[in-house]
Coordinates of C-alpha atoms in Angstrom, one line a residue:
M193 CA -28.5 -7.0 5.7
P194 CA -30.1 -4.5 3.1
E195 CA -33.5 -3.6 3.9
T196 CA -36.7 -2.3 2.4
N197 CA -37.6 1.0 3.3
E198 CA -41.0 2.8 3.3
F199 CA -41.0 3.5 -0.2
G200 CA -40.2 -0.1 -1.1
Q201 CA -36.6 0.6 -2.1
I202 CA -34.0 -1.5 -1.0
V203 CA -31.4 0.4 0.9
G204 CA -28.0 -0.6 2.2
D205 CA -26.6 -2.1 5.5
R206 CA -27.4 -0.1 8.6
V207 CA -24.4 1.3 10.2
D208 CA -25.4 2.8 13.4
S209 CA -22.0 3.1 15.2
W210 CA -20.2 4.9 12.3
S211 CA -18.6 8.3 13.2
P212 CA -15.6 10.2 11.5
R213 CA -12.3 8.7 12.2
P214 CA -8.8 10.5 12.9
R215 CA -6.6 11.4 10.2
P216 CA -3.5 9.2 9.9
D217 CA -0.6 10.5 11.6
A218 CA 3.1 10.5 10.7
V219 CA 3.9 7.7 13.1
T220 CA 6.7 5.1 13.2
L221 CA 5.2 1.5 12.5
E222 CA 7.3 -1.3 14.1
G223 CA 7.5 -4.8 12.7
R224 CA 9.4 -7.8 13.1
Y225 CA 11.2 -7.2 9.9
V226 CA 10.9 -3.6 9.1
L227 CA 10.4 -0.1 10.4
V228 CA 7.8 1.9 8.5
E229 CA 8.8 5.5 9.4
P230 CA 8.1 9.1 8.3
L231 CA 9.7 10.2 5.2
A232 CA 12.3 13.1 5.9
V233 CA 15.1 14.6 3.6
D234 CA 17.6 12.9 5.7
H235 CA 16.6 9.7 4.0
A236 CA 17.7 10.7 0.4
E237 CA 21.1 9.9 0.4
A238 CA 20.1 6.0 1.1
L239 CA 17.0 6.2 -1.2
L240 CA 19.4 7.5 -4.1
A241 CA 21.6 4.4 -3.3
T242 CA 18.9 2.0 -3.0
V243 CA 16.0 2.7 -5.2
S244 CA 17.6 4.9 -8.1
G245 CA 21.0 3.5 -9.0
P246 CA 22.3 2.9 -12.4
D247 CA 20.1 -0.3 -13.1
D248 CA 17.0 1.0 -11.0
S249 CA 15.4 2.9 -14.0
S250 CA 12.7 0.0 -14.7
L251 CA 11.6 0.4 -11.0
W252 CA 10.1 3.9 -12.0
T253 CA 8.4 2.8 -15.2
Y254 CA 4.9 2.9 -13.9
R255 CA 5.4 6.2 -11.5
A256 CA 4.8 9.7 -12.3
T257 CA 8.5 10.8 -12.1
E258 CA 11.7 10.0 -13.4
P259 CA 14.4 8.3 -11.1
P260 CA 16.4 11.2 -9.5
A261 CA 20.1 11.2 -11.1
D262 CA 21.5 12.5 -8.0
L263 CA 21.4 13.5 -4.4
A264 CA 20.2 17.0 -5.0
E265 CA 17.3 15.6 -7.4
M266 CA 16.5 13.1 -4.6
T267 CA 16.1 15.7 -2.0
E268 CA 14.1 18.0 -4.0
L269 CA 11.7 15.1 -4.7
I270 CA 11.4 14.4 -1.3
A271 CA 10.9 17.8 -0.5
R272 CA 8.0 17.9 -3.2
T273 CA 6.4 14.7 -1.7
L274 CA 6.4 16.0 2.0
A275 CA 4.7 19.3 0.6
A276 CA 1.8 17.5 -1.1
P277 CA -1.1 17.9 0.8
D278 CA -3.0 14.8 -0.3
L279 CA -0.1 12.5 0.7
L280 CA 1.4 11.2 3.8
T281 CA 4.6 9.4 3.1
F282 CA 6.6 6.9 5.0
A283 CA 10.3 5.4 4.1
L284 CA 10.5 1.4 4.6
V285 CA 13.7 0.5 6.6
P286 CA 14.5 -3.3 6.9
R287 CA 15.7 -4.3 10.1
G288 CA 19.4 -3.8 10.3
G289 CA 19.4 -2.3 7.0
R290 CA 18.9 1.4 5.5
P291 CA 15.9 2.9 4.1
S292 CA 14.9 0.8 1.0
G293 CA 11.4 1.8 -0.4
L294 CA 8.5 4.2 0.1
A295 CA 4.8 4.0 0.6
S296 CA 2.2 6.8 0.7
Y297 CA -1.1 7.3 2.2
T298 CA -3.4 9.1 -0.3
R299 CA -7.1 9.7 -1.1
L300 CA -7.5 10.2 2.9
D301 CA -10.9 10.3 3.8
P302 CA -11.5 10.2 7.6
A303 CA -15.1 11.1 7.2
T304 CA -16.1 8.1 5.5
G305 CA -13.0 6.0 6.7
Q306 CA -11.2 5.0 3.6
V307 CA -7.6 5.4 2.5
E308 CA -5.2 4.2 -0.4
V309 CA -1.7 3.2 -0.1
A310 CA 0.2 4.5 -3.3
G311 CA 3.5 5.2 -4.7
V312 CA 4.8 1.7 -3.3
L313 CA 8.3 1.7 -4.3
F314 CA 10.7 -1.4 -3.3
A315 CA 14.4 -1.5 -3.8
R316 CA 15.3 -4.7 -5.6
S317 CA 17.0 -5.8 -2.2
L318 CA 13.5 -5.2 -0.4
Q319 CA 11.1 -7.0 -3.1
R320 CA 9.9 -10.5 -2.5
T321 CA 11.0 -10.3 1.4
R322 CA 9.3 -10.5 4.6
A323 CA 9.9 -6.9 5.1
A324 CA 8.1 -6.0 2.0
T325 CA 5.1 -7.9 3.0
E326 CA 5.1 -6.5 6.6
S327 CA 5.6 -2.9 5.5
I328 CA 2.0 -3.0 3.6
H329 CA 0.6 -5.0 6.5
L330 CA 1.8 -2.5 8.8
L331 CA 0.1 0.2 7.0
M332 CA -3.2 -1.9 6.8
R333 CA -3.1 -2.8 10.3
Y334 CA -2.7 0.8 11.5
A335 CA -5.6 2.1 9.2
F336 CA -8.1 -0.7 10.5
D337 CA -7.0 -1.5 13.8
E338 CA -5.9 1.8 15.2
L339 CA -8.0 4.4 13.3
G340 CA -11.1 2.0 12.6
Y341 CA -11.3 2.7 8.9
R342 CA -13.7 0.6 6.7
R343 CA -12.0 0.6 3.3
F344 CA -8.2 0.2 2.2
E345 CA -7.4 0.6 -1.4
W346 CA -4.6 -0.1 -3.7
K347 CA -4.8 1.0 -7.1
C348 CA -2.2 0.7 -10.1
D349 CA -1.4 1.0 -13.9
S350 CA -3.3 -1.7 -15.7
L351 CA -0.3 -2.9 -17.4
N352 CA 1.9 -3.1 -14.2
E353 CA 1.5 -6.7 -13.7
P354 CA 3.6 -6.9 -10.7
S355 CA 1.7 -4.6 -8.7
R356 CA -1.7 -6.5 -9.8
R357 CA -0.1 -9.7 -8.5
A358 CA 0.9 -8.0 -5.3
A359 CA -2.5 -6.9 -4.6
D360 CA -4.0 -10.2 -5.3
R361 CA -1.3 -11.8 -2.9
L362 CA -2.1 -9.6 -0.3
G363 CA -5.9 -10.0 -0.3
F364 CA -7.2 -7.3 -2.1
T365 CA -10.3 -8.0 -4.2
Y366 CA -10.4 -6.5 -7.6
E367 CA -13.0 -3.9 -8.3
G368 CA -12.6 -2.7 -11.9
R369 CA -10.7 -0.7 -14.6
F370 CA -11.1 3.2 -14.9
R371 CA -10.3 3.6 -18.5
H372 CA -8.1 6.6 -19.7
H373 CA -7.7 7.5 -16.0
M374 CA -4.8 9.8 -16.6
V375 CA -1.9 10.5 -18.8
T376 CA 1.6 9.6 -17.1
K377 CA 4.9 10.2 -18.9
G378 CA 2.8 11.2 -22.0
R379 CA 1.4 7.9 -22.3
N380 CA -2.4 6.7 -21.6
R381 CA -2.8 4.9 -18.0
D382 CA -5.7 2.8 -17.2
T383 CA -6.1 2.4 -13.6
D384 CA -7.1 -1.1 -11.8
W385 CA -8.8 -0.6 -8.4
F386 CA -8.4 -3.1 -5.6
S387 CA -9.8 -2.9 -1.8
V388 CA -9.8 -4.7 1.5
T389 CA -13.0 -3.7 3.8
D390 CA -13.0 -4.1 7.4
A391 CA -15.1 -7.0 7.2
E392 CA -12.4 -8.8 5.3
W393 CA -9.7 -7.5 7.3
P394 CA -9.7 -10.0 10.2
A395 CA -9.0 -13.1 7.5
V396 CA -6.5 -10.9 5.6
R397 CA -4.6 -9.7 8.9
A398 CA -4.8 -13.7 10.2
A399 CA -3.2 -15.0 6.6
H400 CA -0.5 -12.0 6.7
E401 CA 0.4 -12.9 10.5
A402 CA 0.6 -16.7 9.5
W403 CA 2.9 -16.2 6.6
L404 CA 5.0 -13.6 8.4
D405 CA 5.5 -16.0 11.4
P406 CA 9.3 -17.0 11.7
A407 CA 7.9 -20.7 12.0
N408 CA 6.6 -20.4 8.3
F409 CA 10.6 -20.1 7.3
D410 CA 13.3 -22.5 7.0
E411 CA 16.8 -22.1 8.4
D412 CA 17.8 -20.6 4.8
G413 CA 14.6 -18.2 5.1
V414 CA 12.5 -20.1 2.5
Q415 CA 8.9 -20.1 3.1
L416 CA 7.0 -23.0 4.0
S417 CA 3.5 -22.0 3.1
R418 CA 2.7 -19.2 0.6
L419 CA 0.7 -16.2 1.4
R420 CA -2.9 -17.2 0.7
V421 CA -6.1 -15.3 1.7
A422 CA -9.2 -17.2 1.5
R423 CA -12.0 -15.4 -0.3

């Protein structure tokens, strides 16, 4: 609870047990439906096929780069991504399938226990699947449950309505809009901010796990109950 100090000022909740947390490692996170594994140049051929095919240009509209046109460009993009000091990037591999997406940790701040998931890219075959939902769940679970982080962020172009809906569905709370935040591909980008805190995470985790339970799907794979996070 907020308190009043000796000067009559209201100060924030006391966090007596806090200490800096470890930085996330390039680990493999195993789920029921997906593997989230460290990105490598070896993923280039599969990712070129799954997220950068002839009909996939719209997947890249809100990204900072255009879709790679061939294997050399995809390899070069992955190499640049791996060299970026502020990114820890993972390939998303559905069980029994090939790499079909990307997601990165960025804004890594172990001192304050906060991290952002960024650059989320789902192949069309991965979109609206249990594997897609579980991939974000695994990244959140690693940050909160294994590393003890206090805050997990999601940001997107304010015009990227699918990303905004995904954040809401996954239990993130909208925090506001950074206007004129950046210029991307020669266009203005306003950025919307969302987050889940450690206090909210138990309810979010429980909602994720209930939705991901195989019992929530019929024999045709159709969900019986939608993913809803009580707020």
